[in-house]
PDB file of C-alpha atoms in Angstrom:
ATOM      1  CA  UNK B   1      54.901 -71.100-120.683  1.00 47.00           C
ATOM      2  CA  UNK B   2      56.769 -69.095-123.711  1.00 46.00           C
ATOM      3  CA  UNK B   3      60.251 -71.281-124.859  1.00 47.00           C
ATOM      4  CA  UNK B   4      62.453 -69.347-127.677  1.00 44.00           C
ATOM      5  CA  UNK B   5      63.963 -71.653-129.330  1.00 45.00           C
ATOM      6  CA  UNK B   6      67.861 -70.673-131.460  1.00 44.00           C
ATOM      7  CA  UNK B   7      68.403 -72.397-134.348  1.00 45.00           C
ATOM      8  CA  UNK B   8      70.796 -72.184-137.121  1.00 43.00           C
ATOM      9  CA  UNK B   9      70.034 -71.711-140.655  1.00 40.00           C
ATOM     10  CA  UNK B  10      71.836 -73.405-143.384  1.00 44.00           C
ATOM     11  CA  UNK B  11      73.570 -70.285-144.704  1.00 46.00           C
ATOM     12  CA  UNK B  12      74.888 -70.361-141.377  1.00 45.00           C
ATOM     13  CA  UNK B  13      73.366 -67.318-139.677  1.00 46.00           C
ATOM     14  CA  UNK B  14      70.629 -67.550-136.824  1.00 45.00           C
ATOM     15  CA  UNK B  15      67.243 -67.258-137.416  1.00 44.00           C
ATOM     16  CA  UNK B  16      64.541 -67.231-134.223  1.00 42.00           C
ATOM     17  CA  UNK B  17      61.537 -68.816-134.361  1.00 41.00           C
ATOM     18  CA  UNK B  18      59.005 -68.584-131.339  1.00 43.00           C
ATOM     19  CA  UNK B  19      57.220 -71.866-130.579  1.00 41.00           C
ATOM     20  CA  UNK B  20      54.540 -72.421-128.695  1.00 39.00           C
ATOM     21  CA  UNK B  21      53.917 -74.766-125.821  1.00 42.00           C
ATOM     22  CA  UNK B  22      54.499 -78.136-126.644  1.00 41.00           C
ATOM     23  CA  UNK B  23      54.684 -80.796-124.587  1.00 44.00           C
ATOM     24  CA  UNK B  24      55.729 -79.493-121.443  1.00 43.00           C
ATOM     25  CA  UNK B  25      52.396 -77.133-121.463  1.00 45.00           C
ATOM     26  CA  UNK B  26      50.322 -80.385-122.540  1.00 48.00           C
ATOM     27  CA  UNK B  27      51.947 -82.092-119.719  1.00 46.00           C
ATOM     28  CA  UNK B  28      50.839 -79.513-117.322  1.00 49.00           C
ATOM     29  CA  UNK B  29      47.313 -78.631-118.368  1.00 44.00           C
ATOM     30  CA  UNK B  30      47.227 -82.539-117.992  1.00 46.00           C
ATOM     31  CA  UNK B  31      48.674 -82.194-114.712  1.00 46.00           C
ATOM     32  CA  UNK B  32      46.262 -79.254-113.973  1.00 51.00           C
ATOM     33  CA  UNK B  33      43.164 -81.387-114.570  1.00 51.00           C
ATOM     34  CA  UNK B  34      44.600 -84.377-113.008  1.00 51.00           C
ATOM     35  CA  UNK B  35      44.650 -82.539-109.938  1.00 48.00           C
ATOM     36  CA  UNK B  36      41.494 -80.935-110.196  1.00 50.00           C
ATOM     37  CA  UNK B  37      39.564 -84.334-110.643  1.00 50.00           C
ATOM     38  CA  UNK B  38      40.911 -85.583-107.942  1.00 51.00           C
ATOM     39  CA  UNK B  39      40.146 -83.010-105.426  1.00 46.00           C
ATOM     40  CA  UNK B  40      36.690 -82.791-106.777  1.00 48.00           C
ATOM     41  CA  UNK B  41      36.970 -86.727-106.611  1.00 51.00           C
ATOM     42  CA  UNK B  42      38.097 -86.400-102.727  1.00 48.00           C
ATOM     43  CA  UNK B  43      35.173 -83.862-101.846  1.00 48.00           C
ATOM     44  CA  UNK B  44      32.516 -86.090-103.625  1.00 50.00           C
ATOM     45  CA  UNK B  45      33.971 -88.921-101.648  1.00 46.00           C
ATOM     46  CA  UNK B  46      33.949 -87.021 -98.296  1.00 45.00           C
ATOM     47  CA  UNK B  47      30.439 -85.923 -98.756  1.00 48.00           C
ATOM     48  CA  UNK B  48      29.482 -89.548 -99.781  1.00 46.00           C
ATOM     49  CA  UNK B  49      30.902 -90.654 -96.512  1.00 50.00           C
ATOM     50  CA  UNK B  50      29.068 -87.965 -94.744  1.00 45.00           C
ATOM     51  CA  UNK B  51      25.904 -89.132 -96.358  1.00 46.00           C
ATOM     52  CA  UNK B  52      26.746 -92.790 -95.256  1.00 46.00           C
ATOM     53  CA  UNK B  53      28.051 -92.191 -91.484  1.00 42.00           C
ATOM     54  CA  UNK B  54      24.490 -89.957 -91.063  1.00 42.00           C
ATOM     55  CA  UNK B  55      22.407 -92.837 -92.228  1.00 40.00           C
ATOM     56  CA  UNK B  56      23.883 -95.393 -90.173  1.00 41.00           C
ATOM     57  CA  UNK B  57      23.969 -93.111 -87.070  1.00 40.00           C
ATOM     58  CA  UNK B  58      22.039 -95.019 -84.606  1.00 40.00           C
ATOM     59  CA  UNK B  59      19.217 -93.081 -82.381  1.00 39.00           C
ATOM     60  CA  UNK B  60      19.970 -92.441 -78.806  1.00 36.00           C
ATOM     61  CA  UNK B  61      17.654 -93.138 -75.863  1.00 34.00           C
ATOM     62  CA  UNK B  62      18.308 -91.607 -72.361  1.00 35.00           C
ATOM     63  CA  UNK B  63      17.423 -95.194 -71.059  1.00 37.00           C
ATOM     64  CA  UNK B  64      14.570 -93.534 -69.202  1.00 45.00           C
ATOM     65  CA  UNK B  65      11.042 -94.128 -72.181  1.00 47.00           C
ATOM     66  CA  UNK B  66       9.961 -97.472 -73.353  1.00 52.00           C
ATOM     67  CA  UNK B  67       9.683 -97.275 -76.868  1.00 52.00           C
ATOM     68  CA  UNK B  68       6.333 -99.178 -77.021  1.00 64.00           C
ATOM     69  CA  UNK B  69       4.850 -96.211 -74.501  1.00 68.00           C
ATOM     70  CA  UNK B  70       5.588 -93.192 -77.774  1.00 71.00           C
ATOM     71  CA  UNK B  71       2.563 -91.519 -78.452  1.00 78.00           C
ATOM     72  CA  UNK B  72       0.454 -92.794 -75.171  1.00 84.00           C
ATOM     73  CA  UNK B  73      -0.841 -90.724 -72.582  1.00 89.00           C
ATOM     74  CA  UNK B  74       1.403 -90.761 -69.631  1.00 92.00           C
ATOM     75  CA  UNK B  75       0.866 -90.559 -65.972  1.00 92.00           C
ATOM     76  CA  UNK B  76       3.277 -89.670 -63.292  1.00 93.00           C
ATOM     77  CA  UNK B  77       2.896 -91.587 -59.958  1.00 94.00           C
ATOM     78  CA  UNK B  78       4.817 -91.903 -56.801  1.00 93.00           C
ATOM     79  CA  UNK B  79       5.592 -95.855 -55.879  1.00 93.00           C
ATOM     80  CA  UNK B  80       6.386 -96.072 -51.753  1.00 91.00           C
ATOM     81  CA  UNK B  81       7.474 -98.641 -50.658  1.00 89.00           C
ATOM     82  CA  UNK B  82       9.910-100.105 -47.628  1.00 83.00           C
ATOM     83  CA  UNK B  83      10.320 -96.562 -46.923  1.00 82.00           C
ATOM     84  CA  UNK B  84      11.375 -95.717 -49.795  1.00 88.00           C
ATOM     85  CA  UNK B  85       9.575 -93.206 -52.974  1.00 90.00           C
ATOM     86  CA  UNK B  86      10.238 -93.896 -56.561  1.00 91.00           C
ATOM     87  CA  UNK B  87       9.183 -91.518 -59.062  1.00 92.00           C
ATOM     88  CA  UNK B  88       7.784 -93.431 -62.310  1.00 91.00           C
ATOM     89  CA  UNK B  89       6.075 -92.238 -65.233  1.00 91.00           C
ATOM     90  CA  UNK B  90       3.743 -94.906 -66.933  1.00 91.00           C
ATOM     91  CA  UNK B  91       0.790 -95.135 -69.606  1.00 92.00           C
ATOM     92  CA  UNK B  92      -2.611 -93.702 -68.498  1.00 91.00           C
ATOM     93  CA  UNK B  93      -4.509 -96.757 -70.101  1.00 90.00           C
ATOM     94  CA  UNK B  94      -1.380 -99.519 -68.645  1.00 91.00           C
ATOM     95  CA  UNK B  95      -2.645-102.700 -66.597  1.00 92.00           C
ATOM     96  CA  UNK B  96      -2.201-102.992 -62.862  1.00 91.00           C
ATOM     97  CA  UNK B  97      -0.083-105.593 -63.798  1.00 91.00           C
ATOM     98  CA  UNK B  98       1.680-103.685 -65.838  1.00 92.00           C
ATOM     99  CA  UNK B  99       2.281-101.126 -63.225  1.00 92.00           C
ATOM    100  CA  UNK B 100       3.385-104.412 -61.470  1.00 92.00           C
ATOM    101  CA  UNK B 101       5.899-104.814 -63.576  1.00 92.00           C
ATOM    102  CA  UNK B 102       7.400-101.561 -63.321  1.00 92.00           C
ATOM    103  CA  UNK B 103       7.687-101.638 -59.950  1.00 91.00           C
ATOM    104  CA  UNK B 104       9.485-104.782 -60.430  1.00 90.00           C
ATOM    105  CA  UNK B 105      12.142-103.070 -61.985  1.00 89.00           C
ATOM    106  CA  UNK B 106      12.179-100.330 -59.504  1.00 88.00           C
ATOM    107  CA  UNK B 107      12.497-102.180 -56.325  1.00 87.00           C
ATOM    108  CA  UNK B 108      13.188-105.849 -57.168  1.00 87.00           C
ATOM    109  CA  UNK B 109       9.919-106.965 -55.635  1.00 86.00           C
ATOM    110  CA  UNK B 110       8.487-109.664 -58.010  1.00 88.00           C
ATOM    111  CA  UNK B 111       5.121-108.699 -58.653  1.00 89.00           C
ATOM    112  CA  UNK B 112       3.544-112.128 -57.117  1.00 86.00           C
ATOM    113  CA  UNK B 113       4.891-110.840 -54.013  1.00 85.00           C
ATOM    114  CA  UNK B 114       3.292-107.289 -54.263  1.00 87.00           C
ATOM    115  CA  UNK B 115       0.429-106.014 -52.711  1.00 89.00           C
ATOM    116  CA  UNK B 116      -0.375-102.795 -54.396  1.00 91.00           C
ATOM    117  CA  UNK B 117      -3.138-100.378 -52.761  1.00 90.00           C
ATOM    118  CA  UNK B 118      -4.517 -97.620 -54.354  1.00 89.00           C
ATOM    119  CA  UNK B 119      -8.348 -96.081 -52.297  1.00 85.00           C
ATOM    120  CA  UNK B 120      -8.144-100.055 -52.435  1.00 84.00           C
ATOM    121  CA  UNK B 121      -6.269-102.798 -53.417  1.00 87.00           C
ATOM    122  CA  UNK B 122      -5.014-102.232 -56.906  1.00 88.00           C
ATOM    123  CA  UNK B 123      -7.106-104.768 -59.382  1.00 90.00           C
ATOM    124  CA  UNK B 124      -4.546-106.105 -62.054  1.00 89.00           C
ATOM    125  CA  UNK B 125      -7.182-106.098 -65.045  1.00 91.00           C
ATOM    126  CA  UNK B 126      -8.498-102.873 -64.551  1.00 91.00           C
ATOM    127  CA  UNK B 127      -6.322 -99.812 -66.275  1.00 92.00           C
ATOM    128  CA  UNK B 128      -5.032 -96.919 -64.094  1.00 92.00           C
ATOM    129  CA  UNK B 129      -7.277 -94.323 -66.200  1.00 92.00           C
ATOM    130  CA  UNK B 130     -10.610 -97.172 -64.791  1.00 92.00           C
ATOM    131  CA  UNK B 131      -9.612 -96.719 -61.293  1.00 89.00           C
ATOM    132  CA  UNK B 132      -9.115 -93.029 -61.921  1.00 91.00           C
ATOM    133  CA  UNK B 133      -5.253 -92.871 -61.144  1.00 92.00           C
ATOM    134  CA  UNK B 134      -3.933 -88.919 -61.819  1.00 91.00           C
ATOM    135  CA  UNK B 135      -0.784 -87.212 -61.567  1.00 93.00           C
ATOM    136  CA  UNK B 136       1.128 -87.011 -58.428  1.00 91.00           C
ATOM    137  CA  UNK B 137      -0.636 -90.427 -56.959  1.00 92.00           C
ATOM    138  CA  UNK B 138       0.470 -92.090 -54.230  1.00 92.00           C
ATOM    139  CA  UNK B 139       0.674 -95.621 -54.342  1.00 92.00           C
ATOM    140  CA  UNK B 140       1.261 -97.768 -51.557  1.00 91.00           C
ATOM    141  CA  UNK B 141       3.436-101.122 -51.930  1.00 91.00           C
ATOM    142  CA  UNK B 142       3.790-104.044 -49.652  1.00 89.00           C
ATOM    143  CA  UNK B 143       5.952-107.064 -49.893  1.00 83.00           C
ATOM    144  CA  UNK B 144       9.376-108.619 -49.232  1.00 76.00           C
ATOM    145  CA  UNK B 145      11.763-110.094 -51.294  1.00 71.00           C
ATOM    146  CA  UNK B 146      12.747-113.723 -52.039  1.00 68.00           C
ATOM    147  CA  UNK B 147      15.950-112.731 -50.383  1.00 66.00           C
ATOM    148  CA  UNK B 148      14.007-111.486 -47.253  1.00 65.00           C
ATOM    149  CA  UNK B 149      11.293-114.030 -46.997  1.00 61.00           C
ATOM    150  CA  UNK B 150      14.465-116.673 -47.516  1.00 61.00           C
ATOM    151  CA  UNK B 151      16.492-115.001 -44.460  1.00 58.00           C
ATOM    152  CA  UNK B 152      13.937-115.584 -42.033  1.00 58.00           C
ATOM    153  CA  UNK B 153      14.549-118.502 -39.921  1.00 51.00           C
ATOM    154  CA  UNK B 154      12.060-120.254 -38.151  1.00 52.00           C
ATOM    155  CA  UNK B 155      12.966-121.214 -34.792  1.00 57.00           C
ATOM    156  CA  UNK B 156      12.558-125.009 -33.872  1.00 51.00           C
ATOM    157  CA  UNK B 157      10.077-124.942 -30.967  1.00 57.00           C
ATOM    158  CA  UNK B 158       7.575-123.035 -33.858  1.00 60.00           C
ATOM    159  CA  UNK B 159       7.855-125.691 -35.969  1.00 55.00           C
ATOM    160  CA  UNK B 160       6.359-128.119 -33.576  1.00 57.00           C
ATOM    161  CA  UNK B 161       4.091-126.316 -32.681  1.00 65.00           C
ATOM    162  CA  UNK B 162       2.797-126.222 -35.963  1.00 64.00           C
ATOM    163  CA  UNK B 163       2.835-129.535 -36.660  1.00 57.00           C
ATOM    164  CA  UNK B 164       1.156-130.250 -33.157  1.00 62.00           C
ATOM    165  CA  UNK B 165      -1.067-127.684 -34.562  1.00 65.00           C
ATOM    166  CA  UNK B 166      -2.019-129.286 -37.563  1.00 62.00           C
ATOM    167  CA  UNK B 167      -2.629-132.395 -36.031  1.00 55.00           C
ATOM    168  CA  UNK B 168      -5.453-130.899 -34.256  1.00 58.00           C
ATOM    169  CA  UNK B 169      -6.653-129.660 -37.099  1.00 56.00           C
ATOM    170  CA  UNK B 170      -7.960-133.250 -38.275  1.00 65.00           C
ATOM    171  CA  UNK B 171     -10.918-132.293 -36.299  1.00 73.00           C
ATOM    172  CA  UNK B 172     -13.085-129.486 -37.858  1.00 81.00           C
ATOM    173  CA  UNK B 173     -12.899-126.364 -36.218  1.00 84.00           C
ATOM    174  CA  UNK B 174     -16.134-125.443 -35.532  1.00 83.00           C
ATOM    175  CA  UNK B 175     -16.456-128.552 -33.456  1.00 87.00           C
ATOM    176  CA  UNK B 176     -13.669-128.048 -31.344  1.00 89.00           C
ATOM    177  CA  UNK B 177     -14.479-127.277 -27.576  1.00 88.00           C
ATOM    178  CA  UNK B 178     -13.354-123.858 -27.700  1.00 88.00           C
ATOM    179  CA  UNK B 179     -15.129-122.798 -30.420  1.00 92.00           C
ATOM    180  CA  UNK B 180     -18.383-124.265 -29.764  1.00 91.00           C
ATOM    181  CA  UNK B 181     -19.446-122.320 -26.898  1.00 91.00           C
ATOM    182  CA  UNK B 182     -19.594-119.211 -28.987  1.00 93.00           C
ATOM    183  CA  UNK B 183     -20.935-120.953 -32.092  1.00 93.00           C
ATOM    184  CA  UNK B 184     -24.101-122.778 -29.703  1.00 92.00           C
ATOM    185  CA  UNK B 185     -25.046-118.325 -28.904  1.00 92.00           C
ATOM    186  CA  UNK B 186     -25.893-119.117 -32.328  1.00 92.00           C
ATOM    187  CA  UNK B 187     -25.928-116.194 -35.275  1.00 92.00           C
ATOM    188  CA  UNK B 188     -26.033-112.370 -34.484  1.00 93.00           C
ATOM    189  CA  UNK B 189     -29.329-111.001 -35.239  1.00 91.00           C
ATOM    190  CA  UNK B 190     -26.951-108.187 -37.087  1.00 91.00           C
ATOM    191  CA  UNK B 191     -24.911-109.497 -38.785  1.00 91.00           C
ATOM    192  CA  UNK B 192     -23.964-108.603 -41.942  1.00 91.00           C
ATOM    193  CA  UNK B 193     -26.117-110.780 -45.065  1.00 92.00           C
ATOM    194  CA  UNK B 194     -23.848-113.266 -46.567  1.00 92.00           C
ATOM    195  CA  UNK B 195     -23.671-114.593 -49.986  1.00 87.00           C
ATOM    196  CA  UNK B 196     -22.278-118.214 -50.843  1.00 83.00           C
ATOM    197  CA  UNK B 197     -20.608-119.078 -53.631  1.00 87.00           C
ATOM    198  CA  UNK B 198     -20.081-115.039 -54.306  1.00 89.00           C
ATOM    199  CA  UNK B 199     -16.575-113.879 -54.317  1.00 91.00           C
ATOM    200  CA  UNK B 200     -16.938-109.578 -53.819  1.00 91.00           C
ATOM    201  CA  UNK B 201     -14.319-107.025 -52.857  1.00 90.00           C
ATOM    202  CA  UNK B 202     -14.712-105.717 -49.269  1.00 87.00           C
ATOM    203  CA  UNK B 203     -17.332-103.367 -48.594  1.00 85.00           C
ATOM    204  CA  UNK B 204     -16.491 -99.574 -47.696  1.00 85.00           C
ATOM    205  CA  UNK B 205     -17.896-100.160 -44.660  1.00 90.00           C
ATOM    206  CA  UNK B 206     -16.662-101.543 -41.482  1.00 93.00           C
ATOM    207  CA  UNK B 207     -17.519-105.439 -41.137  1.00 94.00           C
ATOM    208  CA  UNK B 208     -19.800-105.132 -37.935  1.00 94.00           C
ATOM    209  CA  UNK B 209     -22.171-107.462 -36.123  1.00 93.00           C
ATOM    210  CA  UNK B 210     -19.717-110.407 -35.117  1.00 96.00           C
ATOM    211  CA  UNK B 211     -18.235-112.446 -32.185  1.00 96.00           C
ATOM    212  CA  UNK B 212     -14.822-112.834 -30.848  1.00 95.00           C
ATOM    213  CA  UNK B 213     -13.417-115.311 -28.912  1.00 93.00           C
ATOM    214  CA  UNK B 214     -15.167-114.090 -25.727  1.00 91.00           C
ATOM    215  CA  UNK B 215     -18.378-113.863 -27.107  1.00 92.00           C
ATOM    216  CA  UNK B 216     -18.275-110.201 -27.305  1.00 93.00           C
ATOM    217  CA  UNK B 217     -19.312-108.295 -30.511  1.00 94.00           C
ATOM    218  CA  UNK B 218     -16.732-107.566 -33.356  1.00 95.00           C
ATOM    219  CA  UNK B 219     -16.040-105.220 -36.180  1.00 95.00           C
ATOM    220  CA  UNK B 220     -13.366-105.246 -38.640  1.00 96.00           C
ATOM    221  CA  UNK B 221     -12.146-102.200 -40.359  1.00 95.00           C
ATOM    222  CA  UNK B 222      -9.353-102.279 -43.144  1.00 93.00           C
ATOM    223  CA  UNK B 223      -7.806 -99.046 -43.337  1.00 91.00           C
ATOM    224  CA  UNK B 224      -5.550 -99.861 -46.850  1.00 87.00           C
ATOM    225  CA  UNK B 225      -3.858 -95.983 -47.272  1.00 86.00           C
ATOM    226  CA  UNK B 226      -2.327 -97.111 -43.382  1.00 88.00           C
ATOM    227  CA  UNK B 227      -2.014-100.651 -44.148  1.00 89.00           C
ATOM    228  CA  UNK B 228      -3.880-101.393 -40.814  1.00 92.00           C
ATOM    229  CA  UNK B 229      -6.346-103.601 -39.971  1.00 94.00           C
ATOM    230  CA  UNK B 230      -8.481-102.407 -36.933  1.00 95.00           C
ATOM    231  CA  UNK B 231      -9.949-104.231 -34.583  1.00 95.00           C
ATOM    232  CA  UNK B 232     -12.695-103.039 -32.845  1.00 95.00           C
ATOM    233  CA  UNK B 233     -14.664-103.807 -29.434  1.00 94.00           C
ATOM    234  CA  UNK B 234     -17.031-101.781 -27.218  1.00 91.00           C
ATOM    235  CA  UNK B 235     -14.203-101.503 -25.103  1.00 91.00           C
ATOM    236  CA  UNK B 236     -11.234-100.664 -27.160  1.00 92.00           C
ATOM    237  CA  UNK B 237      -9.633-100.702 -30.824  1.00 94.00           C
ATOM    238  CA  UNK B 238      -6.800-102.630 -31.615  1.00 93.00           C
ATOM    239  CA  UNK B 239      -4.524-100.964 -34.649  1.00 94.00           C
ATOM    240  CA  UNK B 240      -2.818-103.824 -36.426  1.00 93.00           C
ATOM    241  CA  UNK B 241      -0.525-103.526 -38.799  1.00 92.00           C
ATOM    242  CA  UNK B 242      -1.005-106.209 -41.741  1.00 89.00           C
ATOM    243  CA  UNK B 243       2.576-106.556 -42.389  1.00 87.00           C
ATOM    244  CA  UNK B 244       2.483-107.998 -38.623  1.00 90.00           C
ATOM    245  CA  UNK B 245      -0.038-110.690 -39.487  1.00 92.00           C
ATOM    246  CA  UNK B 246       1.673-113.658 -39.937  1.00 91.00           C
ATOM    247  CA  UNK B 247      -1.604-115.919 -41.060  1.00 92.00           C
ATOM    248  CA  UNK B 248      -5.168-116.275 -41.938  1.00 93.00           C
ATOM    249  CA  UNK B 249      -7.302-119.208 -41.066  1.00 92.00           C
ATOM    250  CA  UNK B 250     -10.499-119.784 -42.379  1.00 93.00           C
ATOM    251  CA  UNK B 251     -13.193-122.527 -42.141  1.00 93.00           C
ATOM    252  CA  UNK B 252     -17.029-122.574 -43.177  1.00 94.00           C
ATOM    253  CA  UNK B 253     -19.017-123.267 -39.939  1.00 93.00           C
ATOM    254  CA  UNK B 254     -20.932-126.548 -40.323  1.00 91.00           C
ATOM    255  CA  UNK B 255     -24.736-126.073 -40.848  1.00 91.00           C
ATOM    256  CA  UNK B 256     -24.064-122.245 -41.935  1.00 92.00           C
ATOM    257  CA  UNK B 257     -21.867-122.590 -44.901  1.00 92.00           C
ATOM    258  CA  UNK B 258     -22.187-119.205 -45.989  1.00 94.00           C
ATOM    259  CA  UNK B 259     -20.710-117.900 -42.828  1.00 95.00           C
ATOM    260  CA  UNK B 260     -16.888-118.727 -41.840  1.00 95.00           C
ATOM    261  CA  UNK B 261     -14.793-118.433 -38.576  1.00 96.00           C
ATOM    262  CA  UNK B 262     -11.425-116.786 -39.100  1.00 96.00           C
ATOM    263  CA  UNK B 263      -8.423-116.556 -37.105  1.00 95.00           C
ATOM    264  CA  UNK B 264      -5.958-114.009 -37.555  1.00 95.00           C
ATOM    265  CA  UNK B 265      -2.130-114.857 -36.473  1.00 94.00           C
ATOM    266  CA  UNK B 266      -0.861-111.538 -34.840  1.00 91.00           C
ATOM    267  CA  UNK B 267       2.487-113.231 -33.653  1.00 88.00           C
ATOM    268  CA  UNK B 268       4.796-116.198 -34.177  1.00 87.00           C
ATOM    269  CA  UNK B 269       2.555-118.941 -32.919  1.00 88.00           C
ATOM    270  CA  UNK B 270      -0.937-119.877 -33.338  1.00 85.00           C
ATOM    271  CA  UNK B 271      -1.438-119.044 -29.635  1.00 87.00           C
ATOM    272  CA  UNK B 272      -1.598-115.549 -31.090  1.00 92.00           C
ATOM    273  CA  UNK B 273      -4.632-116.127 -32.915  1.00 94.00           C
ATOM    274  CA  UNK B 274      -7.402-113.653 -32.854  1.00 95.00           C
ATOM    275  CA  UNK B 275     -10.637-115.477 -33.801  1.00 96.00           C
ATOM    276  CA  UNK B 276     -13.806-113.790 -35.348  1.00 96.00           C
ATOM    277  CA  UNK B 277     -17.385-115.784 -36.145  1.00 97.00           C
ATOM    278  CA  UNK B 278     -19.543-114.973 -38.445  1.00 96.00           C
ATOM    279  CA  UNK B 279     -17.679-113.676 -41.118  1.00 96.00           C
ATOM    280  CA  UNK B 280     -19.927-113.727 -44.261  1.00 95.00           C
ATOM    281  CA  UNK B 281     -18.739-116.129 -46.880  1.00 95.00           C
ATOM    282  CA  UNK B 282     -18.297-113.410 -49.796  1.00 95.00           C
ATOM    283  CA  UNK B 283     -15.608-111.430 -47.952  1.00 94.00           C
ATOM    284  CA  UNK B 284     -13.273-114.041 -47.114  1.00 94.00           C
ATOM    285  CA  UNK B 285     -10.893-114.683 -50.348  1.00 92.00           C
ATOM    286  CA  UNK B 286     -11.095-110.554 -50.373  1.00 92.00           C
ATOM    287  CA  UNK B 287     -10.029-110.122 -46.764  1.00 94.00           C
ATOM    288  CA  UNK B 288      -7.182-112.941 -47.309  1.00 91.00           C
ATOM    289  CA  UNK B 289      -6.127-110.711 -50.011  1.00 90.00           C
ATOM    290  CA  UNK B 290      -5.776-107.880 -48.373  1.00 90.00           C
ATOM    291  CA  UNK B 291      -4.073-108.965 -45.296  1.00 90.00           C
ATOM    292  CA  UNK B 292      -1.596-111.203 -46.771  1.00 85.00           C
ATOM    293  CA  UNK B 293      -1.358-110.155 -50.394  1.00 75.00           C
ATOM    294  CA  UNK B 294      -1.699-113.653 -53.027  1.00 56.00           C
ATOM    295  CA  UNK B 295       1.778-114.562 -52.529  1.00 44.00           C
ATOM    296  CA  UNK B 296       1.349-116.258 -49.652  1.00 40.00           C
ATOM    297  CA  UNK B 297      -1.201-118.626 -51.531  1.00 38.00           C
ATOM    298  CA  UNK B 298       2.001-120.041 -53.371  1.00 35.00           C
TER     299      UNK B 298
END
């Protein structure tokens, strides 16, 4: 900006000198490039904060992947159980009791409670890609809760007949009147070969070529996709569900060690046992397994 600037001369007339800015231009070309740096100042801030608030951005999950499962082949399998199908997504080379675990967190069920069947029960050291698990697999799952197991009460009159029970147990089995006369027919001439001191998984095949209580011949199928065990006769076949099965009872038969007699508890009382001979000795822990799932053991 231009100021003209009047002054008098000393002969007394006016003379008029043009000046240039002084300090009011310094002042604002000060101002100017006060103002400049600090909007230049205010956008490198601002980007610098930018910069800042990106790095520290956390990452966001959906909730739904396990970070430890990135980069692993996945499988996508259908849990049933109670009724109820649960869609869950889980590592091709995972554990069975890893999948354990998962369904844990699906349904509640600890996995010491959980019998878990897949064209078998489901080993826990074997990986789903081992027993050949794919996508779209159904597997079966069978087990109560703490809660549940807790809620059932057992009426008095059971309990002594338990413990009237168990005092007659101080007596071996096979000795016992009852169970004598079909132990003295003496072994089936087919029964199945038995192994002792061999635990095995049961056969794909129906166990055949034993007695029942009558003396009549036996065989017992487990059908695991149904979570039956069949019961069968020349006269008929019995369908039991193994949730219904409230007990196993086993007990080597004296002289024959590798064969047992087993009893299985189809009601509330042991007056509901159904008793089979000749079981061989490799199949029991395996068919105790199945039926009642390792829980029970604890």
């Amino acid at each position: 900006m231009l100021y003209t600037i009047i002054m008098a001369a000393q002969d007394g007339s006016e003379g008029v000198v043009m000046a240039a800015e002084v300090s009011l231009k310094d002042s604002e070309v000060c101002c100017e490039n006060d103002g400049k740096g600090d909007a230049a100042g205010t956008e490198q801030t601002s980007q610098t904060d930018g910069e800042n608030s990106s790095a520290s951005a956390p990452n966001v999950s959906n909730g739904d992947d396990d970070e430890s499962d990135e980069g692993k082949e996945m499988v996508d399998v259908k849990i049933i159980w109670n009724k109820n199908k649960y869609d869950l997504k889980i590592p091709l080379d995972g554990t069975g009791a890893k999948l354990k675990e998962k369904i844990h967190t699906l349904t509640g069920l600890p996995p010491a409670m959980q019998k878990v069947m897949y064209k078998g029960l489901l080993p826990e050291d074997k990986t789903l890609r081992e027993i050949k698990v794919t996508n779209g697999a159904k597997i079966m799952v069978v087990g109560s809760t703490i809660n549940d197991v807790l809620a059932v009460n057992t009426p008095k009159e059971v309990v002594q007949q338990e413990v009237k029970a168990e005092e007659n147990k101080k007596e071996p089995l096979c000795r016992q009147k009852q169970h004598r006369k079909v132990l003295d027919k003496g072994k089936p001439e087919d029964i199945m070969p038995s192994v002792k001191g061999v635990k095995e998984r049961l056969p794909t095949v129906p166990l055949a070529g034993m007695y029942n209580k009558s003396g009549g011949k036996v065989r017992l199928t487990f059908k695991l996709e149904q979570d039956q065990l069949w019961i069968g006769t020349k006269e008929r076949t019995e369908k039991v569900p193994m949730g219904s099965i409230k007990n196993v009872v086993t007990e080597p038969i004296e002289g024959h060690e590798d064969y047992h007699m087993m009893a299985f508890q189809l009601g509330p009382t042991e007056a509901s046992q159904y008793w089979v001979y000749w079981v061989p000795a490799q199949f029991v822990d395996a068919i105790k397994d199945t039926v009642l799932g390792k829980w029970q053991y604890f």
